[in-house]
């Protein structure tokens, strides 16, 4: 699963980088820095060395060239971290700008008792009723209460193909800022100014209301704790150094401190979080909180609606099973004829099957002089009468009753094939002509391609998939088997869904689901990750904690992957950051004391040129590694679904062992470079 | 290094490995109140004890109640010992007519034994009466070990339980720990020790005539040197075997005699030496199995055992190699192994134990928070001495003290799971329990207190020539090691001394006492709070997406986190202490 999206801006857009550079400076404000304890300590160190640099100059002390370089690189460390965060925010800001354009003021035609009244869209309140005609912008979020229209929602979804929105049902919600392309609709406004979907979306992508997620808080505590421990180690080192007759300068001590505290993850932590949200937005999914994204990574159970998610929307005819004494052609002919007027996808698929398998060309109804018998709730059959032929097709019990009325019976063989089809998960339709059963049409649910593999991947990640369907248990079981889901809920009513979620949660599991209808709302609210379809009702959208603008239920699987990738990126960089300390110790400790105790150069395993170059190299590496890892923080670590054990092994090798080795090489290279440039 | 040495080491580890499962299984049965073969004998005693003390064994305690009970018990027993020490002159079983112990020393000792540290600022045979040793100190050996055991069990319950507010009953856990575990094993062990020559009597000290009179010159406080002829030697006696057994089994380490396990009356033969080392690791190693059994994942217990074993092996090999290599400064001295000598650095070591058993004992006693010694750690080579020091600085979690090692290790487990757990793309989970902000906070607090106390006190001490450095007999890096070792040993509740440091001063008695106190009691608060919080959590069923805590990979991870987070904090000071001393020694430089 690759998460490069064509629509997304390139990671290092020049405009975003320019803006981020300015923002990085603005973020030096101590008030902002306080929120990040690790980088705040670095900033305090920077201020300390800067002041000392000046006072040392005035008193003609110190080692100006070295001290200046250390001070500059310490400032760069802070700036690089700020830049990372600003970069992550930059993409969201660019997106918010685009959305703001869509929010431009329009005129709303409000229907009141006294007729239609013009009002600026910004003054619309909930429960106002407005009329929108073709070519106009929809002035606010609302529910269609009359009419049907095609709507261009590209301002929000980026998808240029228009969608149909109509009153009643699950496609009645419209969003302010989208444009009506045809027809006319009446809308009841559902949100007050400033609370519209577009407003929420802007503040979300901009990260204005970003709050730290539970995992981020826990990680921050770990980082703050480690910072205190290393602060302690460095502060107490000076007395030990004094005892040993090798006191250190403040510049060296602060260098050691900054190198030891986890600046790499500390500097990139918030960028990772923002970028995770941003990746969701690139996938056209809006999450109401970072917490929801994190929860997506933790999901244990996925509830997937069968229709649209696991199977392509509709059943399709796959086979004709003739009754004894009836030829295939005869059955196919009757089946096709009876389906000619049937405009449902199932009906069309019967015509197509007959054409493809038995080369019966579709005939035009008009030429046949036939009388169409439409489906009705009482007969539960459809068909046609022509030239003395009376063809009917329908569910087995309906046809059996029809045959009985005609004085004949359903042959046992037909009954047997009906049962066989039902057992296999298909839907049998019996075709009868002039009181005689001709055979059975096998309507089949078609599982989307590649689903089985995806469920297999989910299983390897420890995620259980449960298929939700209104089908009877027999049919459901067969489709579940074919699709490879772990479990299914048949004949599911909204309450059953709710119960299932509660049951899973009681076991400590986290549940994710998608939904669009109003009756899905309670379950969406109960689920840990509830993804509402943008085409769905307002109630559903408000109940869930994510909205999929593309209204694609399969995307739940991607959402889970994005959540996991977010958590993994944090873990990987934390491990990397902590592992880095080993090399930094070996660079700095010998450099600090080799002046007084030359034997300690034995610990200088990297054979760094001089104490100054060693310390400077470590500090530079520490600053540059933040920049080097910005792309990884923004893009997220590469991720393929596999078991936790395999993931741990892979990541521990790359980020744990790599984190130990890389700085040895990096510091050595920097040392060679600055020695060559005579900087130390 | 000799093959004979390696065989002993191998046999020792084999015995630890072989005993871990039976010991652990037995502990599980005892603390889960299941049937054991001692029930018929001990159940009536247990019932009577509860009836007399008014304990309701069915009552369950929240973590705060558990903590409070433990503190009340510790305070009461510490007070009892203090009073006993002060009053010993008026009490029986004092054949040497020893005076009451001075207030500061009595307090220091009471705290020291209550905290399972057993740091001894005194010479026992000339300070403590038999009654004080038996009723005050030996009982503390049982109590403090039982308290540690109870705390570890409470922590394990925290992991094992689901959506519960309680961790068990402190009084029940402690009582069962003493009755079912410590008393029976100590009794048998004491008899075995007696069979090997450890003394057990209440006689006055023997006075024997020296074969050859000795001239001893001493320099008094006024600077005058007086020389005297010494013709007799006093040989201390006492109820040693009964105290020796629990001293080792309970990882207490406070010797009945000043020379501790180097003294032939405490540790007469290589066989008793072997048993003493084994008894240090017996319960801590068993607890790894208990952990696995109680949390329902035996493999997890073994994974923790494996991490401990790896760290044990690395320390031991370093120590053994360093000691066997000898002292390069002693040029022209034969330090080779031969049929007639042990070779290597034999300074401060007993000839009957030699290099391998001394290095092994030093490693074992500091891996666990025992602190008994059969050789003088101060006389080890710098690298040889680095090993006990690092073992303590890691938090004594390599098998560790009875109970204390287990919960210390579990804090590292929680931390390792949290650091790497995110890498599997889920909120970190330890055996199905999500590790969240509060848990990380408590774990970090636990980890923070330890270096804070050690480095803080040591830093102040090295800056103070008057009260800090004046106690040093060695200067340079070795002096730094001695100061660091003293604070590490007390904070870690180990109690072994690097020696070379006169700790019987106002500054050291106060700060070392404080270090012992904080090292035991203050660190318990976040530990039990974490356990309580874990117990209340839901458990997510394990799947292939669950963080694996049973694999060799986990063992590697855990070891890595312990080394990087635990040891790196102390790397700078170690570089100026033992590491520098080693490099200088190799370069031919020594310090006075």
Short mmCIF file of C-alpha atoms in Angstrom, two decimals, chain B residues 338-541:
data_model
loop_
_atom_site.label_atom_id
_atom_site.label_comp_id
_atom_site.label_asym_id
_atom_site.label_seq_id
_atom_site.Cartn_x
_atom_site.Cartn_y
_atom_site.Cartn_z
CA UNK B 338 50.18 -22.82 38.29
CA UNK B 339 49.63 -25.90 40.39
CA UNK B 340 50.64 -23.99 43.48
CA UNK B 341 49.00 -20.61 42.96
CA UNK B 342 45.78 -19.13 41.63
CA UNK B 343 47.57 -16.47 39.61
CA UNK B 344 45.97 -13.20 38.60
CA UNK B 345 45.05 -10.45 41.04
CA UNK B 346 44.85 -12.25 44.38
CA UNK B 347 44.97 -9.12 46.54
CA UNK B 348 41.99 -9.12 48.86
CA UNK B 349 40.90 -12.60 47.85
CA UNK B 350 40.72 -15.79 49.89
CA UNK B 351 43.06 -18.53 48.76
CA UNK B 352 40.35 -21.17 49.30
CA UNK B 353 38.12 -19.43 46.73
CA UNK B 354 40.64 -18.21 44.17
CA UNK B 355 39.98 -15.99 41.18
CA UNK B 356 36.95 -17.64 39.55
CA UNK B 357 34.86 -18.04 42.71
CA UNK B 358 35.74 -14.54 43.89
CA UNK B 359 34.82 -12.95 40.56
CA UNK B 360 31.64 -15.04 40.43
CA UNK B 361 30.70 -14.12 43.99
CA UNK B 362 31.34 -10.41 43.36
CA UNK B 363 29.19 -10.51 40.22
CA UNK B 364 26.37 -12.46 41.85
CA UNK B 365 26.25 -10.40 45.02
CA UNK B 366 25.92 -7.15 43.04
CA UNK B 367 23.64 -8.52 40.33
CA UNK B 368 21.33 -9.22 43.21
CA UNK B 369 21.13 -6.63 45.94
CA UNK B 370 22.84 -9.01 48.36
CA UNK B 371 26.04 -7.25 49.22
CA UNK B 372 27.69 -10.15 51.00
CA UNK B 373 31.32 -10.42 49.94
CA UNK B 374 33.89 -13.20 49.92
CA UNK B 375 36.64 -10.92 48.65
CA UNK B 376 37.41 -7.21 48.86
CA UNK B 377 35.93 -5.39 45.88
CA UNK B 378 38.20 -2.42 46.54
CA UNK B 379 41.19 -4.58 45.73
CA UNK B 380 39.83 -5.72 42.38
CA UNK B 381 41.46 -4.44 39.22
CA UNK B 382 39.71 -1.34 37.85
CA UNK B 383 37.74 -3.33 35.28
CA UNK B 384 37.08 -6.13 37.75
CA UNK B 385 35.70 -3.53 40.17
CA UNK B 386 33.76 -1.81 37.39
CA UNK B 387 31.55 -4.88 37.05
CA UNK B 388 30.06 -4.86 40.58
CA UNK B 389 29.66 -1.09 40.31
CA UNK B 390 27.83 -1.27 36.98
CA UNK B 391 25.70 -4.15 38.21
CA UNK B 392 24.48 -1.96 41.05
CA UNK B 393 24.08 1.11 38.83
CA UNK B 394 21.83 -0.85 36.47
CA UNK B 395 19.45 -1.03 39.41
CA UNK B 396 20.27 -4.59 40.55
CA UNK B 397 17.90 -6.12 38.10
CA UNK B 398 20.13 -8.95 36.94
CA UNK B 399 18.09 -11.50 38.92
CA UNK B 400 18.31 -8.83 41.56
CA UNK B 401 17.38 -8.71 45.21
CA UNK B 402 14.52 -10.87 46.48
CA UNK B 403 11.51 -9.20 44.90
CA UNK B 404 13.23 -5.87 44.35
CA UNK B 405 15.11 -7.22 41.34
CA UNK B 406 11.91 -8.43 39.76
CA UNK B 407 9.97 -5.20 40.09
CA UNK B 408 12.99 -3.18 39.03
CA UNK B 409 13.31 -5.35 35.95
CA UNK B 410 9.61 -5.05 35.21
CA UNK B 411 9.92 -1.27 35.17
CA UNK B 412 12.52 -1.69 32.43
CA UNK B 413 10.20 -4.12 30.65
CA UNK B 414 7.42 -1.52 30.66
CA UNK B 415 9.85 1.07 29.35
CA UNK B 416 11.24 -1.22 26.64
CA UNK B 417 7.71 -2.07 25.53
CA UNK B 418 6.84 1.59 25.40
CA UNK B 419 9.92 2.73 23.47
CA UNK B 420 9.81 0.00 20.85
CA UNK B 421 6.12 -0.85 21.06
CA UNK B 422 5.10 2.00 18.84
CA UNK B 423 7.22 0.49 16.10
CA UNK B 424 4.67 -2.26 15.51
CA UNK B 425 2.10 0.40 14.71
CA UNK B 426 -0.02 0.16 17.82
CA UNK B 427 -0.27 1.88 21.16
CA UNK B 428 2.37 -0.02 23.15
CA UNK B 429 0.91 -3.02 24.90
CA UNK B 430 2.49 -5.11 27.61
CA UNK B 431 0.74 -8.48 27.76
CA UNK B 432 -2.45 -6.88 26.48
CA UNK B 433 -2.29 -3.83 28.73
CA UNK B 434 -1.92 -0.51 27.03
CA UNK B 435 1.01 1.49 28.34
CA UNK B 436 -0.27 5.01 28.63
CA UNK B 437 0.88 8.40 29.87
CA UNK B 438 0.40 7.63 33.57
CA UNK B 439 2.33 4.37 33.33
CA UNK B 440 5.23 6.04 31.54
CA UNK B 441 5.21 8.81 34.10
CA UNK B 442 5.49 6.37 37.01
CA UNK B 443 8.17 4.29 35.29
CA UNK B 444 10.23 7.38 34.51
CA UNK B 445 9.84 8.63 38.07
CA UNK B 446 11.15 5.31 39.35
CA UNK B 447 14.11 5.49 36.97
CA UNK B 448 14.78 9.13 37.77
CA UNK B 449 15.06 8.84 41.56
CA UNK B 450 17.90 6.35 41.35
CA UNK B 451 20.53 8.44 39.46
CA UNK B 452 19.29 11.58 41.18
CA UNK B 453 20.27 10.23 44.59
CA UNK B 454 23.51 8.55 43.52
CA UNK B 455 24.88 11.29 41.29
CA UNK B 456 23.52 14.09 43.46
CA UNK B 457 25.14 12.92 46.71
CA UNK B 458 28.35 11.84 44.98
CA UNK B 459 28.69 15.21 43.21
CA UNK B 460 28.31 17.15 46.45
CA UNK B 461 30.71 14.81 48.20
CA UNK B 462 33.56 15.15 45.69
CA UNK B 463 33.30 18.93 45.89
CA UNK B 464 33.75 18.97 49.66
CA UNK B 465 37.36 18.48 50.78
CA UNK B 466 36.41 18.86 54.44
CA UNK B 467 33.65 16.31 54.94
CA UNK B 468 33.66 14.45 51.63
CA UNK B 469 37.19 13.82 50.44
CA UNK B 470 38.79 13.62 53.87
CA UNK B 471 37.36 10.13 54.29
CA UNK B 472 39.18 8.86 51.22
CA UNK B 473 42.26 6.74 51.59
CA UNK B 474 42.80 6.61 47.83
CA UNK B 475 42.81 9.60 45.53
CA UNK B 476 42.45 9.98 41.80
CA UNK B 477 39.95 7.88 39.85
CA UNK B 478 39.90 5.12 42.44
CA UNK B 479 38.72 7.58 45.07
CA UNK B 480 35.90 8.63 42.76
CA UNK B 481 34.94 4.98 42.31
CA UNK B 482 34.86 4.50 46.08
CA UNK B 483 32.52 7.43 46.64
CA UNK B 484 30.32 6.45 43.73
CA UNK B 485 30.21 2.85 44.94
CA UNK B 486 29.16 3.90 48.44
CA UNK B 487 26.15 5.87 47.19
CA UNK B 488 25.28 3.31 44.55
CA UNK B 489 25.45 0.49 47.06
CA UNK B 490 23.22 2.25 49.58
CA UNK B 491 20.71 3.68 47.11
CA UNK B 492 20.51 0.31 45.40
CA UNK B 493 20.07 -1.34 48.82
CA UNK B 494 23.03 -3.57 48.09
CA UNK B 495 25.08 -2.89 51.17
CA UNK B 496 28.43 -4.14 49.96
CA UNK B 497 31.25 -1.67 50.47
CA UNK B 498 34.06 -0.85 48.13
CA UNK B 499 35.99 -0.04 51.31
CA UNK B 500 38.84 2.41 51.29
CA UNK B 501 36.32 5.00 52.42
CA UNK B 502 35.76 5.84 56.08
CA UNK B 503 31.98 6.02 56.01
CA UNK B 504 31.60 6.36 59.76
CA UNK B 505 31.42 10.15 59.70
CA UNK B 506 28.54 12.47 60.25
CA UNK B 507 28.21 13.38 56.53
CA UNK B 508 28.42 9.83 55.23
CA UNK B 509 26.24 8.29 57.94
CA UNK B 510 23.53 10.86 57.25
CA UNK B 511 23.61 10.88 53.47
CA UNK B 512 24.16 7.14 53.08
CA UNK B 513 21.27 6.54 55.46
CA UNK B 514 19.13 8.90 53.42
CA UNK B 515 20.20 7.14 50.24
CA UNK B 516 19.12 3.76 51.64
CA UNK B 517 15.83 5.20 52.77
CA UNK B 518 15.02 6.85 49.43
CA UNK B 519 16.34 3.89 47.45
CA UNK B 520 13.86 1.60 49.15
CA UNK B 521 10.80 3.59 50.14
CA UNK B 522 10.57 6.52 47.75
CA UNK B 523 11.04 4.32 44.70
CA UNK B 524 8.22 2.08 45.89
CA UNK B 525 5.61 4.76 45.47
CA UNK B 526 5.75 5.07 41.67
CA UNK B 527 6.33 1.32 41.40
CA UNK B 528 3.16 0.39 43.31
CA UNK B 529 1.19 3.20 41.67
CA UNK B 530 2.13 1.73 38.30
CA UNK B 531 1.10 -1.75 39.47
CA UNK B 532 -2.22 -0.42 40.71
CA UNK B 533 -2.85 1.34 37.43
CA UNK B 534 -1.98 -1.75 35.40
CA UNK B 535 -4.32 -3.90 37.46
CA UNK B 536 -7.23 -1.62 36.67
CA UNK B 537 -6.75 -1.86 32.91
CA UNK B 538 -8.59 -3.99 30.44
CA UNK B 539 -6.60 -6.66 28.69
CA UNK B 540 -6.67 -6.71 24.92
CA UNK B 541 -6.58 -10.29 23.69
#
